[in-house]
Amino acid sequence: MVDPTTSFFEDLDRRGYEPLLDKTSGTLRFDLHKGAQTTHWLLQIDRGRLAVSQEDREADTVIGTDPVFFGDMVAGRENAIAAVLRGDMTISGNPRLLLQVERIFPGPVTSTGPRHEFRREAR
């Protein structure tokens, strides 16, 4: 059985093009740290065209987090921007790329809109 992170990146690579990123170009490297071991995923974007590899090379933006936490993100249980603000994820380089790529992560499973659900809590 393939883990959610591998499925997420393999799906992006198979997709080859993402219309939500048609005005985006750059490279993001996701460094998933578990103890002394780090797994790298490199996402290259060229005006919406996507290529994924597991290379450890320079990137415009480098994201660091725990693999379990990243699995929660690709399952729609966590939000990338909130994770950075809480300190659950680190970011170096161009943060704008994360803001743009965050749109392709799944939203919460309870979402009724195309991606996210925004609700006001009753007081």
PDB file of C-alpha atoms in Angstrom:
ATOM      1  CA  MET A   1       0.000   0.000   0.000  1.00  0.00           C
ATOM      2  CA  VAL A   2       1.350   3.419  -0.980  1.00  0.00           C
ATOM      3  CA  ASP A   3       1.477   6.112   1.706  1.00  0.00           C
ATOM      4  CA  PRO A   4      -0.569   9.338   1.209  1.00  0.00           C
ATOM      5  CA  THR A   5       2.537  11.481   0.564  1.00  0.00           C
ATOM      6  CA  THR A   6       3.826   9.230  -2.216  1.00  0.00           C
ATOM      7  CA  SER A   7       0.330   9.062  -3.733  1.00  0.00           C
ATOM      8  CA  PHE A   8       0.056  12.858  -3.638  1.00  0.00           C
ATOM      9  CA  PHE A   9       3.353  13.436  -5.443  1.00  0.00           C
ATOM     10  CA  GLU A  10       2.819  10.606  -7.928  1.00  0.00           C
ATOM     11  CA  ASP A  11      -0.594  12.073  -8.772  1.00  0.00           C
ATOM     12  CA  LEU A  12       0.949  15.507  -9.366  1.00  0.00           C
ATOM     13  CA  ASP A  13       3.589  13.980 -11.620  1.00  0.00           C
ATOM     14  CA  ARG A  14       0.972  11.987 -13.586  1.00  0.00           C
ATOM     15  CA  ARG A  15      -1.260  15.048 -13.872  1.00  0.00           C
ATOM     16  CA  GLY A  16       1.536  16.933 -15.611  1.00  0.00           C
ATOM     17  CA  TYR A  17      -0.433  20.192 -15.695  1.00  0.00           C
ATOM     18  CA  GLU A  18      -2.378  22.045 -13.013  1.00  0.00           C
ATOM     19  CA  PRO A  19      -4.567  24.957 -14.209  1.00  0.00           C
ATOM     20  CA  LEU A  20      -4.549  26.529 -10.725  1.00  0.00           C
ATOM     21  CA  LEU A  21      -0.795  27.081 -11.180  1.00  0.00           C
ATOM     22  CA  ASP A  22      -0.815  28.357 -14.772  1.00  0.00           C
ATOM     23  CA  LYS A  23       0.761  31.646 -13.679  1.00  0.00           C
ATOM     24  CA  THR A  24       3.302  30.004 -11.379  1.00  0.00           C
ATOM     25  CA  SER A  25       6.896  28.995 -12.048  1.00  0.00           C
ATOM     26  CA  GLY A  26       9.542  27.824  -9.606  1.00  0.00           C
ATOM     27  CA  THR A  27      10.810  24.873  -7.616  1.00  0.00           C
ATOM     28  CA  LEU A  28       9.776  23.660  -4.179  1.00  0.00           C
ATOM     29  CA  ARG A  29      11.615  21.023  -2.213  1.00  0.00           C
ATOM     30  CA  PHE A  30       9.760  19.294   0.594  1.00  0.00           C
ATOM     31  CA  ASP A  31      12.161  17.883   3.202  1.00  0.00           C
ATOM     32  CA  LEU A  32      10.334  15.377   5.379  1.00  0.00           C
ATOM     33  CA  HIS A  33      12.393  14.759   8.524  1.00  0.00           C
ATOM     34  CA  LYS A  34      12.037  11.649  10.665  1.00  0.00           C
ATOM     35  CA  GLY A  35      14.895  11.482  13.145  1.00  0.00           C
ATOM     36  CA  ALA A  36      18.175  11.478  11.239  1.00  0.00           C
ATOM     37  CA  GLN A  37      16.478  10.453   7.985  1.00  0.00           C
ATOM     38  CA  THR A  38      15.165  12.998   5.472  1.00  0.00           C
ATOM     39  CA  THR A  39      13.036  12.204   2.428  1.00  0.00           C
ATOM     40  CA  HIS A  40      13.094  14.814  -0.340  1.00  0.00           C
ATOM     41  CA  TRP A  41      10.381  15.599  -2.855  1.00  0.00           C
ATOM     42  CA  LEU A  42      11.143  18.192  -5.530  1.00  0.00           C
ATOM     43  CA  LEU A  43       8.217  19.874  -7.309  1.00  0.00           C
ATOM     44  CA  GLN A  44       9.113  21.823 -10.445  1.00  0.00           C
ATOM     45  CA  ILE A  45       6.471  24.153 -11.830  1.00  0.00           C
ATOM     46  CA  ASP A  46       6.689  25.890 -15.192  1.00  0.00           C
ATOM     47  CA  ARG A  47       3.522  27.925 -15.783  1.00  0.00           C
ATOM     48  CA  GLY A  48       1.362  25.095 -14.507  1.00  0.00           C
ATOM     49  CA  ARG A  49       3.378  22.224 -15.960  1.00  0.00           C
ATOM     50  CA  LEU A  50       4.463  19.927 -13.136  1.00  0.00           C
ATOM     51  CA  ALA A  51       7.379  17.561 -12.685  1.00  0.00           C
ATOM     52  CA  VAL A  52       8.112  15.641  -9.485  1.00  0.00           C
ATOM     53  CA  SER A  53      11.279  13.856  -8.416  1.00  0.00           C
ATOM     54  CA  GLN A  54      12.981  12.837  -5.198  1.00  0.00           C
ATOM     55  CA  GLU A  55      16.101  14.906  -5.842  1.00  0.00           C
ATOM     56  CA  ASP A  56      17.956  16.715  -3.089  1.00  0.00           C
ATOM     57  CA  ARG A  57      18.962  19.848  -4.968  1.00  0.00           C
ATOM     58  CA  GLU A  58      18.591  23.582  -4.658  1.00  0.00           C
ATOM     59  CA  ALA A  59      15.073  24.968  -4.906  1.00  0.00           C
ATOM     60  CA  ASP A  60      13.437  28.393  -4.815  1.00  0.00           C
ATOM     61  CA  THR A  61      11.481  27.330  -1.708  1.00  0.00           C
ATOM     62  CA  VAL A  62      12.338  24.629   0.819  1.00  0.00           C
ATOM     63  CA  ILE A  63       9.651  23.310   3.167  1.00  0.00           C
ATOM     64  CA  GLY A  64      10.595  21.215   6.191  1.00  0.00           C
ATOM     65  CA  THR A  65       8.248  19.146   8.327  1.00  0.00           C
ATOM     66  CA  ASP A  66       7.536  15.729   9.795  1.00  0.00           C
ATOM     67  CA  PRO A  67       6.339  13.055   7.318  1.00  0.00           C
ATOM     68  CA  VAL A  68       3.282  12.214   9.447  1.00  0.00           C
ATOM     69  CA  PHE A  69       2.261  15.879   9.563  1.00  0.00           C
ATOM     70  CA  PHE A  70       2.760  16.206   5.791  1.00  0.00           C
ATOM     71  CA  GLY A  71       0.575  13.113   5.335  1.00  0.00           C
ATOM     72  CA  ASP A  72      -2.145  14.941   7.276  1.00  0.00           C
ATOM     73  CA  MET A  73      -1.767  17.911   4.908  1.00  0.00           C
ATOM     74  CA  VAL A  74      -2.149  15.820   1.769  1.00  0.00           C
ATOM     75  CA  ALA A  75      -5.172  14.125   3.348  1.00  0.00           C
ATOM     76  CA  GLY A  76      -6.847  17.510   3.939  1.00  0.00           C
ATOM     77  CA  ARG A  77      -6.601  17.375   7.737  1.00  0.00           C
ATOM     78  CA  GLU A  78      -4.032  20.192   8.023  1.00  0.00           C
ATOM     79  CA  ASN A  79      -3.425  23.501   6.246  1.00  0.00           C
ATOM     80  CA  ALA A  80       0.033  24.495   4.972  1.00  0.00           C
ATOM     81  CA  ILE A  81      -0.218  28.202   5.807  1.00  0.00           C
ATOM     82  CA  ALA A  82      -1.542  27.546   9.313  1.00  0.00           C
ATOM     83  CA  ALA A  83       1.234  24.986   9.814  1.00  0.00           C
ATOM     84  CA  VAL A  84       3.923  27.569   9.011  1.00  0.00           C
ATOM     85  CA  LEU A  85       2.328  30.099  11.349  1.00  0.00           C
ATOM     86  CA  ARG A  86       2.142  27.516  14.166  1.00  0.00           C
ATOM     87  CA  GLY A  87       5.721  26.388  13.610  1.00  0.00           C
ATOM     88  CA  ASP A  88       4.779  22.863  12.506  1.00  0.00           C
ATOM     89  CA  MET A  89       6.518  23.545   9.190  1.00  0.00           C
ATOM     90  CA  THR A  90       9.576  25.604   8.293  1.00  0.00           C
ATOM     91  CA  ILE A  91       9.991  27.552   5.084  1.00  0.00           C
ATOM     92  CA  SER A  92      13.057  29.091   3.503  1.00  0.00           C
ATOM     93  CA  GLY A  93      13.387  30.883   0.219  1.00  0.00           C
ATOM     94  CA  ASN A  94      10.393  32.289  -1.636  1.00  0.00           C
ATOM     95  CA  PRO A  95       7.268  31.958   0.568  1.00  0.00           C
ATOM     96  CA  ARG A  96       5.043  33.106  -2.313  1.00  0.00           C
ATOM     97  CA  LEU A  97       5.468  29.703  -3.967  1.00  0.00           C
ATOM     98  CA  LEU A  98       4.006  27.946  -0.932  1.00  0.00           C
ATOM     99  CA  LEU A  99       1.034  30.319  -0.985  1.00  0.00           C
ATOM    100  CA  GLN A 100       0.384  29.423  -4.619  1.00  0.00           C
ATOM    101  CA  VAL A 101       0.981  25.675  -4.272  1.00  0.00           C
ATOM    102  CA  GLU A 102      -1.175  25.479  -1.141  1.00  0.00           C
ATOM    103  CA  ARG A 103      -4.180  25.752  -3.496  1.00  0.00           C
ATOM    104  CA  ILE A 104      -3.582  22.243  -4.854  1.00  0.00           C
ATOM    105  CA  PHE A 105      -3.622  20.562  -1.436  1.00  0.00           C
ATOM    106  CA  PRO A 106      -6.977  18.971  -0.635  1.00  0.00           C
ATOM    107  CA  GLY A 107      -9.342  20.830   1.642  1.00  0.00           C
ATOM    108  CA  PRO A 108     -11.031  19.370   4.711  1.00  0.00           C
ATOM    109  CA  VAL A 109     -13.166  16.302   4.101  1.00  0.00           C
ATOM    110  CA  THR A 110     -16.140  18.213   5.525  1.00  0.00           C
ATOM    111  CA  SER A 111     -15.729  20.995   2.957  1.00  0.00           C
ATOM    112  CA  THR A 112     -18.765  21.764   0.817  1.00  0.00           C
ATOM    113  CA  GLY A 113     -17.004  24.213  -1.504  1.00  0.00           C
ATOM    114  CA  PRO A 114     -14.446  23.448  -4.186  1.00  0.00           C
ATOM    115  CA  ARG A 115     -11.638  23.308  -1.651  1.00  0.00           C
ATOM    116  CA  HIS A 116     -12.135  24.901   1.766  1.00  0.00           C
ATOM    117  CA  GLU A 117     -14.989  25.474   4.095  1.00  0.00           C
ATOM    118  CA  PHE A 118     -15.172  28.806   5.879  1.00  0.00           C
ATOM    119  CA  ARG A 119     -17.563  28.929   8.803  1.00  0.00           C
ATOM    120  CA  ARG A 120     -18.228  31.335  11.591  1.00  0.00           C
ATOM    121  CA  GLU A 121     -18.461  29.706  14.937  1.00  0.00           C
ATOM    122  CA  ALA A 122     -21.696  30.356  16.766  1.00  0.00           C
ATOM    123  CA  ARG A 123     -21.191  32.451  19.855  1.00  0.00           C
TER     124      ARG A 123
END
